[in-house]
């Protein structure tokens, strides 16, 4: 894969605080790369360094193979969309979208055709003459996207562009951005702290913590095989079992997603990797699912292990009750070994 941009040993400190430390990262061309991680982990700082708004304290940033570390933002040919999409209220939608083209002194005729093209791409051609305040949040967000795309950027940088939208619109816009990316072949870097958004939108997802990359890869690589406990927790794994409770070599902790735990009365099914005796301590009813909280004893003098299992309601038998003694198990392919 060709890299549209590269971070080579890039750090950024503020005083003696390291916001980003020794970052090595390739942004593949024509793909969506997401930077994912909790608040304060350095996502925006990373994006701002790529855009040229924040200078690295050390290291090199390459864009299209060239050293761009000290290149000013306007020479980087980037489109950006932020959380607050900051449209100009006194300008029409079309003028907003054409703003970057005007700055670049693109002739009026070409400007008009590029604005029309960008608005068509986001499905807002019919609103070209409107003022932004007459548009819904989602429409305004599309205008911001069209404005960033109209300049034909070599990189499109999106910093939590959907976080101001309501939940339904957010999900709709995910698909929209994917479609636009596929149609244009743009290289996109998207910042998010929403794991679902990252899983749905990424070709490559980069999980960050405290200025460092914890794991990167496609969702299909990362999701089933989190590299460590931080990534596992961030991706919604909930059960962390000391490896001493099950045969395993090297790992210190085993983890299984709640929907992959099986709960039975009696013996664990044949071939199960984990088989822990446990007691049901809580039940939450969620439509067709039951969320069971379970407690598995660990050994003399040690706290019990708490487990969460999502199981389908089984109407052929009585429902689970607190105090039920059960066996909690998981199939080998669903058990992830963590080294830390
Ligand atoms: N200009 C600055 N001066 C001092 N500290 C800063 C500055 N910019 C960022 N930081 C610090 O660097 C760390 C990373 O900030 P950054 O904005 O990159 O995080 P983020 O991952 O984008 O978080 P969020 O999800 O909240 O947007 C934070 O602790 C932040 O307080
Ligand atoms: Mg941020």
mmCIF file with all atom_site columns, N, CA, C and O in Angstrom, residues 97-139:
data_model
loop_
_atom_site.group_PDB
_atom_site.id
_atom_site.type_symbol
_atom_site.label_atom_id
_atom_site.label_alt_id
_atom_site.label_comp_id
_atom_site.label_asym_id
_atom_site.label_entity_id
_atom_site.label_seq_id
_atom_site.pdbx_PDB_ins_code
_atom_site.Cartn_x
_atom_site.Cartn_y
_atom_site.Cartn_z
_atom_site.occupancy
_atom_site.B_iso_or_equiv
_atom_site.pdbx_formal_charge
_atom_site.auth_seq_id
_atom_site.auth_comp_id
_atom_site.auth_asym_id
_atom_site.auth_atom_id
_atom_site.pdbx_PDB_model_num
ATOM 1   N N  . UNK A 1 97  ? -19.336 26.596 0.022   1.00 0.00 ? 97  UNK A N  1
ATOM 2   C CA . UNK A 1 97  ? -18.609 25.478 -0.591  1.00 0.00 ? 97  UNK A CA 1
ATOM 3   C C  . UNK A 1 97  ? -17.492 26.002 -1.501  1.00 0.00 ? 97  UNK A C  1
ATOM 4   O O  . UNK A 1 97  ? -16.418 25.410 -1.604  1.00 0.00 ? 97  UNK A O  1
ATOM 5   N N  . UNK A 1 98  ? -17.735 27.155 -2.127  1.00 0.00 ? 98  UNK A N  1
ATOM 6   C CA . UNK A 1 98  ? -16.738 27.706 -3.055  1.00 0.00 ? 98  UNK A CA 1
ATOM 7   C C  . UNK A 1 98  ? -15.654 28.539 -2.387  1.00 0.00 ? 98  UNK A C  1
ATOM 8   O O  . UNK A 1 98  ? -14.724 28.997 -3.046  1.00 0.00 ? 98  UNK A O  1
ATOM 9   N N  . UNK A 1 99  ? -15.768 28.697 -1.066  1.00 0.00 ? 99  UNK A N  1
ATOM 10  C CA . UNK A 1 99  ? -14.879 29.622 -0.361  1.00 0.00 ? 99  UNK A CA 1
ATOM 11  C C  . UNK A 1 99  ? -13.390 29.296 -0.557  1.00 0.00 ? 99  UNK A C  1
ATOM 12  O O  . UNK A 1 99  ? -12.591 30.163 -0.906  1.00 0.00 ? 99  UNK A O  1
ATOM 13  N N  . UNK A 1 100 ? -13.063 28.014 -0.378  1.00 0.00 ? 100 UNK A N  1
ATOM 14  C CA . UNK A 1 100 ? -11.654 27.607 -0.511  1.00 0.00 ? 100 UNK A CA 1
ATOM 15  C C  . UNK A 1 100 ? -11.152 27.775 -1.947  1.00 0.00 ? 100 UNK A C  1
ATOM 16  O O  . UNK A 1 100 ? -9.964  28.015 -2.179  1.00 0.00 ? 100 UNK A O  1
ATOM 17  N N  . UNK A 1 101 ? -12.057 27.665 -2.895  1.00 0.00 ? 101 UNK A N  1
ATOM 18  C CA . UNK A 1 101 ? -11.674 27.793 -4.313  1.00 0.00 ? 101 UNK A CA 1
ATOM 19  C C  . UNK A 1 101 ? -11.379 29.250 -4.638  1.00 0.00 ? 101 UNK A C  1
ATOM 20  O O  . UNK A 1 101 ? -10.473 29.569 -5.404  1.00 0.00 ? 101 UNK A O  1
ATOM 21  N N  . UNK A 1 102 ? -12.167 30.134 -4.016  1.00 0.00 ? 102 UNK A N  1
ATOM 22  C CA . UNK A 1 102 ? -11.960 31.563 -4.218  1.00 0.00 ? 102 UNK A CA 1
ATOM 23  C C  . UNK A 1 102 ? -10.586 31.969 -3.653  1.00 0.00 ? 102 UNK A C  1
ATOM 24  O O  . UNK A 1 102 ? -9.816  32.671 -4.305  1.00 0.00 ? 102 UNK A O  1
ATOM 25  N N  . UNK A 1 103 ? -10.309 31.461 -2.435  1.00 0.00 ? 103 UNK A N  1
ATOM 26  C CA . UNK A 1 103 ? -9.006  31.737 -1.824  1.00 0.00 ? 103 UNK A CA 1
ATOM 27  C C  . UNK A 1 103 ? -7.867  31.285 -2.732  1.00 0.00 ? 103 UNK A C  1
ATOM 28  O O  . UNK A 1 103 ? -6.817  31.902 -2.792  1.00 0.00 ? 103 UNK A O  1
ATOM 29  N N  . UNK A 1 104 ? -8.112  30.190 -3.442  1.00 0.00 ? 104 UNK A N  1
ATOM 30  C CA . UNK A 1 104 ? -7.076  29.647 -4.321  1.00 0.00 ? 104 UNK A CA 1
ATOM 31  C C  . UNK A 1 104 ? -7.119  30.276 -5.712  1.00 0.00 ? 104 UNK A C  1
ATOM 32  O O  . UNK A 1 104 ? -6.460  29.817 -6.631  1.00 0.00 ? 104 UNK A O  1
ATOM 33  N N  . UNK A 1 105 ? -7.952  31.301 -5.858  1.00 0.00 ? 105 UNK A N  1
ATOM 34  C CA . UNK A 1 105 ? -8.072  32.070 -7.103  1.00 0.00 ? 105 UNK A CA 1
ATOM 35  C C  . UNK A 1 105 ? -8.434  31.200 -8.311  1.00 0.00 ? 105 UNK A C  1
ATOM 36  O O  . UNK A 1 105 ? -7.922  31.375 -9.416  1.00 0.00 ? 105 UNK A O  1
ATOM 37  N N  . UNK A 1 106 ? -9.314  30.241 -8.058  1.00 0.00 ? 106 UNK A N  1
ATOM 38  C CA . UNK A 1 106 ? -9.845  29.427 -9.164  1.00 0.00 ? 106 UNK A CA 1
ATOM 39  C C  . UNK A 1 106 ? -10.852 30.303 -9.924  1.00 0.00 ? 106 UNK A C  1
ATOM 40  O O  . UNK A 1 106 ? -11.698 30.940 -9.299  1.00 0.00 ? 106 UNK A O  1
ATOM 41  N N  . UNK A 1 107 ? -10.780 30.358 -11.263 1.00 0.00 ? 107 UNK A N  1
ATOM 42  C CA . UNK A 1 107 ? -11.696 31.189 -12.045 1.00 0.00 ? 107 UNK A CA 1
ATOM 43  C C  . UNK A 1 107 ? -13.167 30.836 -11.798 1.00 0.00 ? 107 UNK A C  1
ATOM 44  O O  . UNK A 1 107 ? -13.495 29.677 -11.521 1.00 0.00 ? 107 UNK A O  1
ATOM 45  N N  . UNK A 1 108 ? -14.041 31.861 -11.939 1.00 0.00 ? 108 UNK A N  1
ATOM 46  C CA . UNK A 1 108 ? -15.448 31.727 -11.556 1.00 0.00 ? 108 UNK A CA 1
ATOM 47  C C  . UNK A 1 108 ? -16.160 30.549 -12.225 1.00 0.00 ? 108 UNK A C  1
ATOM 48  O O  . UNK A 1 108 ? -16.910 29.820 -11.572 1.00 0.00 ? 108 UNK A O  1
ATOM 49  N N  . UNK A 1 109 ? -15.933 30.336 -13.493 1.00 0.00 ? 109 UNK A N  1
ATOM 50  C CA . UNK A 1 109 ? -16.650 29.273 -14.203 1.00 0.00 ? 109 UNK A CA 1
ATOM 51  C C  . UNK A 1 109 ? -16.289 27.900 -13.639 1.00 0.00 ? 109 UNK A C  1
ATOM 52  O O  . UNK A 1 109 ? -17.166 27.069 -13.376 1.00 0.00 ? 109 UNK A O  1
ATOM 53  N N  . UNK A 1 110 ? -15.010 27.685 -13.429 1.00 0.00 ? 110 UNK A N  1
ATOM 54  C CA . UNK A 1 110 ? -14.591 26.400 -12.880 1.00 0.00 ? 110 UNK A CA 1
ATOM 55  C C  . UNK A 1 110 ? -15.077 26.250 -11.441 1.00 0.00 ? 110 UNK A C  1
ATOM 56  O O  . UNK A 1 110 ? -15.469 25.159 -11.000 1.00 0.00 ? 110 UNK A O  1
ATOM 57  N N  . UNK A 1 111 ? -15.079 27.390 -10.724 1.00 0.00 ? 111 UNK A N  1
ATOM 58  C CA . UNK A 1 111 ? -15.565 27.371 -9.351  1.00 0.00 ? 111 UNK A CA 1
ATOM 59  C C  . UNK A 1 111 ? -17.005 26.872 -9.320  1.00 0.00 ? 111 UNK A C  1
ATOM 60  O O  . UNK A 1 111 ? -17.353 25.996 -8.541  1.00 0.00 ? 111 UNK A O  1
ATOM 61  N N  . UNK A 1 112 ? -17.825 27.444 -10.204 1.00 0.00 ? 112 UNK A N  1
ATOM 62  C CA . UNK A 1 112 ? -19.246 27.048 -10.233 1.00 0.00 ? 112 UNK A CA 1
ATOM 63  C C  . UNK A 1 112 ? -19.401 25.562 -10.491 1.00 0.00 ? 112 UNK A C  1
ATOM 64  O O  . UNK A 1 112 ? -20.187 24.881 -9.845  1.00 0.00 ? 112 UNK A O  1
ATOM 65  N N  . UNK A 1 113 ? -18.634 25.024 -11.430 1.00 0.00 ? 113 UNK A N  1
ATOM 66  C CA . UNK A 1 113 ? -18.832 23.612 -11.754 1.00 0.00 ? 113 UNK A CA 1
ATOM 67  C C  . UNK A 1 113 ? -18.311 22.726 -10.618 1.00 0.00 ? 113 UNK A C  1
ATOM 68  O O  . UNK A 1 113 ? -18.903 21.693 -10.307 1.00 0.00 ? 113 UNK A O  1
ATOM 69  N N  . UNK A 1 114 ? -17.240 23.157 -9.977  1.00 0.00 ? 114 UNK A N  1
ATOM 70  C CA . UNK A 1 114 ? -16.736 22.337 -8.862  1.00 0.00 ? 114 UNK A CA 1
ATOM 71  C C  . UNK A 1 114 ? -17.655 22.391 -7.642  1.00 0.00 ? 114 UNK A C  1
ATOM 72  O O  . UNK A 1 114 ? -17.815 21.407 -6.923  1.00 0.00 ? 114 UNK A O  1
ATOM 73  N N  . UNK A 1 115 ? -18.266 23.545 -7.408  1.00 0.00 ? 115 UNK A N  1
ATOM 74  C CA . UNK A 1 115 ? -19.218 23.673 -6.302  1.00 0.00 ? 115 UNK A CA 1
ATOM 75  C C  . UNK A 1 115 ? -20.420 22.769 -6.570  1.00 0.00 ? 115 UNK A C  1
ATOM 76  O O  . UNK A 1 115 ? -20.872 22.031 -5.690  1.00 0.00 ? 115 UNK A O  1
ATOM 77  N N  . UNK A 1 116 ? -20.911 22.804 -7.812  1.00 0.00 ? 116 UNK A N  1
ATOM 78  C CA . UNK A 1 116 ? -22.072 21.983 -8.174  1.00 0.00 ? 116 UNK A CA 1
ATOM 79  C C  . UNK A 1 116 ? -21.750 20.501 -8.008  1.00 0.00 ? 116 UNK A C  1
ATOM 80  O O  . UNK A 1 116 ? -22.544 19.727 -7.459  1.00 0.00 ? 116 UNK A O  1
ATOM 81  N N  . UNK A 1 117 ? -20.559 20.134 -8.427  1.00 0.00 ? 117 UNK A N  1
ATOM 82  C CA . UNK A 1 117 ? -20.126 18.738 -8.321  1.00 0.00 ? 117 UNK A CA 1
ATOM 83  C C  . UNK A 1 117 ? -20.044 18.302 -6.856  1.00 0.00 ? 117 UNK A C  1
ATOM 84  O O  . UNK A 1 117 ? -20.540 17.226 -6.481  1.00 0.00 ? 117 UNK A O  1
ATOM 85  N N  . UNK A 1 118 ? -19.449 19.160 -6.026  1.00 0.00 ? 118 UNK A N  1
ATOM 86  C CA . UNK A 1 118 ? -19.297 18.815 -4.599  1.00 0.00 ? 118 UNK A CA 1
ATOM 87  C C  . UNK A 1 118 ? -20.662 18.738 -3.914  1.00 0.00 ? 118 UNK A C  1
ATOM 88  O O  . UNK A 1 118 ? -20.909 17.851 -3.092  1.00 0.00 ? 118 UNK A O  1
ATOM 89  N N  . UNK A 1 119 ? -21.571 19.658 -4.281  1.00 0.00 ? 119 UNK A N  1
ATOM 90  C CA . UNK A 1 119 ? -22.896 19.628 -3.653  1.00 0.00 ? 119 UNK A CA 1
ATOM 91  C C  . UNK A 1 119 ? -23.696 18.405 -4.113  1.00 0.00 ? 119 UNK A C  1
ATOM 92  O O  . UNK A 1 119 ? -24.433 17.816 -3.326  1.00 0.00 ? 119 UNK A O  1
ATOM 93  N N  . UNK A 1 120 ? -23.531 18.027 -5.368  1.00 0.00 ? 120 UNK A N  1
ATOM 94  C CA . UNK A 1 120 ? -24.189 16.800 -5.848  1.00 0.00 ? 120 UNK A CA 1
ATOM 95  C C  . UNK A 1 120 ? -23.696 15.583 -5.086  1.00 0.00 ? 120 UNK A C  1
ATOM 96  O O  . UNK A 1 120 ? -24.482 14.706 -4.718  1.00 0.00 ? 120 UNK A O  1
ATOM 97  N N  . UNK A 1 121 ? -22.404 15.562 -4.865  1.00 0.00 ? 121 UNK A N  1
ATOM 98  C CA . UNK A 1 121 ? -21.792 14.427 -4.173  1.00 0.00 ? 121 UNK A CA 1
ATOM 99  C C  . UNK A 1 121 ? -22.401 14.235 -2.781  1.00 0.00 ? 121 UNK A C  1
ATOM 100 O O  . UNK A 1 121 ? -22.593 13.115 -2.322  1.00 0.00 ? 121 UNK A O  1
ATOM 101 N N  . UNK A 1 122 ? -22.710 15.332 -2.103  1.00 0.00 ? 122 UNK A N  1
ATOM 102 C CA . UNK A 1 122 ? -23.297 15.213 -0.763  1.00 0.00 ? 122 UNK A CA 1
ATOM 103 C C  . UNK A 1 122 ? -24.828 15.296 -0.810  1.00 0.00 ? 122 UNK A C  1
ATOM 104 O O  . UNK A 1 122 ? -25.493 15.345 0.228   1.00 0.00 ? 122 UNK A O  1
ATOM 105 N N  . UNK A 1 123 ? -25.373 15.344 -2.026  1.00 0.00 ? 123 UNK A N  1
ATOM 106 C CA . UNK A 1 123 ? -26.831 15.304 -2.181  1.00 0.00 ? 123 UNK A CA 1
ATOM 107 C C  . UNK A 1 123 ? -27.543 16.593 -1.820  1.00 0.00 ? 123 UNK A C  1
ATOM 108 O O  . UNK A 1 123 ? -28.702 16.573 -1.396  1.00 0.00 ? 123 UNK A O  1
ATOM 109 N N  . UNK A 1 124 ? -26.878 17.747 -1.985  1.00 0.00 ? 124 UNK A N  1
ATOM 110 C CA . UNK A 1 124 ? -27.504 19.011 -1.595  1.00 0.00 ? 124 UNK A CA 1
ATOM 111 C C  . UNK A 1 124 ? -27.582 20.026 -2.739  1.00 0.00 ? 124 UNK A C  1
ATOM 112 O O  . UNK A 1 124 ? -27.727 21.231 -2.484  1.00 0.00 ? 124 UNK A O  1
ATOM 113 N N  . UNK A 1 125 ? -27.491 19.536 -3.965  1.00 0.00 ? 125 UNK A N  1
ATOM 114 C CA . UNK A 1 125 ? -27.537 20.444 -5.115  1.00 0.00 ? 125 UNK A CA 1
ATOM 115 C C  . UNK A 1 125 ? -28.711 21.410 -5.071  1.00 0.00 ? 125 UNK A C  1
ATOM 116 O O  . UNK A 1 125 ? -28.576 22.589 -5.392  1.00 0.00 ? 125 UNK A O  1
ATOM 117 N N  . UNK A 1 126 ? -29.856 20.927 -4.593  1.00 0.00 ? 126 UNK A N  1
ATOM 118 C CA . UNK A 1 126 ? -31.074 21.742 -4.586  1.00 0.00 ? 126 UNK A CA 1
ATOM 119 C C  . UNK A 1 126 ? -31.058 22.845 -3.527  1.00 0.00 ? 126 UNK A C  1
ATOM 120 O O  . UNK A 1 126 ? -31.929 23.693 -3.511  1.00 0.00 ? 126 UNK A O  1
ATOM 121 N N  . UNK A 1 127 ? -30.090 22.828 -2.632  1.00 0.00 ? 127 UNK A N  1
ATOM 122 C CA . UNK A 1 127 ? -30.062 23.840 -1.561  1.00 0.00 ? 127 UNK A CA 1
ATOM 123 C C  . UNK A 1 127 ? -28.955 24.876 -1.747  1.00 0.00 ? 127 UNK A C  1
ATOM 124 O O  . UNK A 1 127 ? -28.671 25.664 -0.837  1.00 0.00 ? 127 UNK A O  1
ATOM 125 N N  . UNK A 1 128 ? -28.371 24.911 -2.947  1.00 0.00 ? 128 UNK A N  1
ATOM 126 C CA . UNK A 1 128 ? -27.208 25.777 -3.202  1.00 0.00 ? 128 UNK A CA 1
ATOM 127 C C  . UNK A 1 128 ? -27.435 27.237 -2.812  1.00 0.00 ? 128 UNK A C  1
ATOM 128 O O  . UNK A 1 128 ? -26.539 27.905 -2.311  1.00 0.00 ? 128 UNK A O  1
ATOM 129 N N  . UNK A 1 129 ? -28.662 27.733 -3.009  1.00 0.00 ? 129 UNK A N  1
ATOM 130 C CA . UNK A 1 129 ? -28.918 29.159 -2.786  1.00 0.00 ? 129 UNK A CA 1
ATOM 131 C C  . UNK A 1 129 ? -29.331 29.483 -1.343  1.00 0.00 ? 129 UNK A C  1
ATOM 132 O O  . UNK A 1 129 ? -29.449 30.640 -0.968  1.00 0.00 ? 129 UNK A O  1
ATOM 133 N N  . UNK A 1 130 ? -29.535 28.447 -0.533  1.00 0.00 ? 130 UNK A N  1
ATOM 134 C CA . UNK A 1 130 ? -29.990 28.658 0.846   1.00 0.00 ? 130 UNK A CA 1
ATOM 135 C C  . UNK A 1 130 ? -28.903 29.236 1.747   1.00 0.00 ? 130 UNK A C  1
ATOM 136 O O  . UNK A 1 130 ? -27.719 29.099 1.472   1.00 0.00 ? 130 UNK A O  1
ATOM 137 N N  . UNK A 1 131 ? -29.334 29.820 2.854   1.00 0.00 ? 131 UNK A N  1
ATOM 138 C CA . UNK A 1 131 ? -28.399 30.194 3.919   1.00 0.00 ? 131 UNK A CA 1
ATOM 139 C C  . UNK A 1 131 ? -28.254 28.998 4.860   1.00 0.00 ? 131 UNK A C  1
ATOM 140 O O  . UNK A 1 131 ? -29.245 28.300 5.122   1.00 0.00 ? 131 UNK A O  1
ATOM 141 N N  . UNK A 1 132 ? -27.052 28.789 5.419   1.00 0.00 ? 132 UNK A N  1
ATOM 142 C CA . UNK A 1 132 ? -26.812 27.630 6.287   1.00 0.00 ? 132 UNK A CA 1
ATOM 143 C C  . UNK A 1 132 ? -27.814 27.492 7.429   1.00 0.00 ? 132 UNK A C  1
ATOM 144 O O  . UNK A 1 132 ? -28.196 26.381 7.790   1.00 0.00 ? 132 UNK A O  1
ATOM 145 N N  . UNK A 1 133 ? -28.254 28.620 8.021   1.00 0.00 ? 133 UNK A N  1
ATOM 146 C CA . UNK A 1 133 ? -29.099 28.464 9.215   1.00 0.00 ? 133 UNK A CA 1
ATOM 147 C C  . UNK A 1 133 ? -30.456 27.849 8.908   1.00 0.00 ? 133 UNK A C  1
ATOM 148 O O  . UNK A 1 133 ? -31.162 27.412 9.806   1.00 0.00 ? 133 UNK A O  1
ATOM 149 N N  . UNK A 1 134 ? -30.826 27.819 7.620   1.00 0.00 ? 134 UNK A N  1
ATOM 150 C CA . UNK A 1 134 ? -32.087 27.168 7.262   1.00 0.00 ? 134 UNK A CA 1
ATOM 151 C C  . UNK A 1 134 ? -31.942 25.649 7.143   1.00 0.00 ? 134 UNK A C  1
ATOM 152 O O  . UNK A 1 134 ? -32.914 24.943 6.883   1.00 0.00 ? 134 UNK A O  1
ATOM 153 N N  . UNK A 1 135 ? -30.717 25.157 7.285   1.00 0.00 ? 135 UNK A N  1
ATOM 154 C CA . UNK A 1 135 ? -30.485 23.726 7.091   1.00 0.00 ? 135 UNK A CA 1
ATOM 155 C C  . UNK A 1 135 ? -30.444 22.978 8.424   1.00 0.00 ? 135 UNK A C  1
ATOM 156 O O  . UNK A 1 135 ? -30.147 23.561 9.460   1.00 0.00 ? 135 UNK A O  1
ATOM 157 N N  . UNK A 1 136 ? -30.727 21.697 8.352   1.00 0.00 ? 136 UNK A N  1
ATOM 158 C CA . UNK A 1 136 ? -30.623 20.849 9.549   1.00 0.00 ? 136 UNK A CA 1
ATOM 159 C C  . UNK A 1 136 ? -29.142 20.609 9.867   1.00 0.00 ? 136 UNK A C  1
ATOM 160 O O  . UNK A 1 136 ? -28.264 20.879 9.039   1.00 0.00 ? 136 UNK A O  1
ATOM 161 N N  . UNK A 1 137 ? -28.899 20.063 11.060  1.00 0.00 ? 137 UNK A N  1
ATOM 162 C CA . UNK A 1 137 ? -27.519 19.763 11.465  1.00 0.00 ? 137 UNK A CA 1
ATOM 163 C C  . UNK A 1 137 ? -26.813 18.871 10.458  1.00 0.00 ? 137 UNK A C  1
ATOM 164 O O  . UNK A 1 137 ? -25.660 19.099 10.094  1.00 0.00 ? 137 UNK A O  1
ATOM 165 N N  . UNK A 1 138 ? -27.518 17.842 10.012  1.00 0.00 ? 138 UNK A N  1
ATOM 166 C CA . UNK A 1 138 ? -26.915 16.894 9.069   1.00 0.00 ? 138 UNK A CA 1
ATOM 167 C C  . UNK A 1 138 ? -26.602 17.550 7.732   1.00 0.00 ? 138 UNK A C  1
ATOM 168 O O  . UNK A 1 138 ? -25.578 17.271 7.108   1.00 0.00 ? 138 UNK A O  1
ATOM 169 N N  . UNK A 1 139 ? -27.525 18.440 7.301   1.00 0.00 ? 139 UNK A N  1
ATOM 170 C CA . UNK A 1 139 ? -27.293 19.140 6.031   1.00 0.00 ? 139 UNK A CA 1
ATOM 171 C C  . UNK A 1 139 ? -26.106 20.093 6.151   1.00 0.00 ? 139 UNK A C  1
ATOM 172 O O  . UNK A 1 139 ? -25.276 20.184 5.254   1.00 0.00 ? 139 UNK A O  1
#
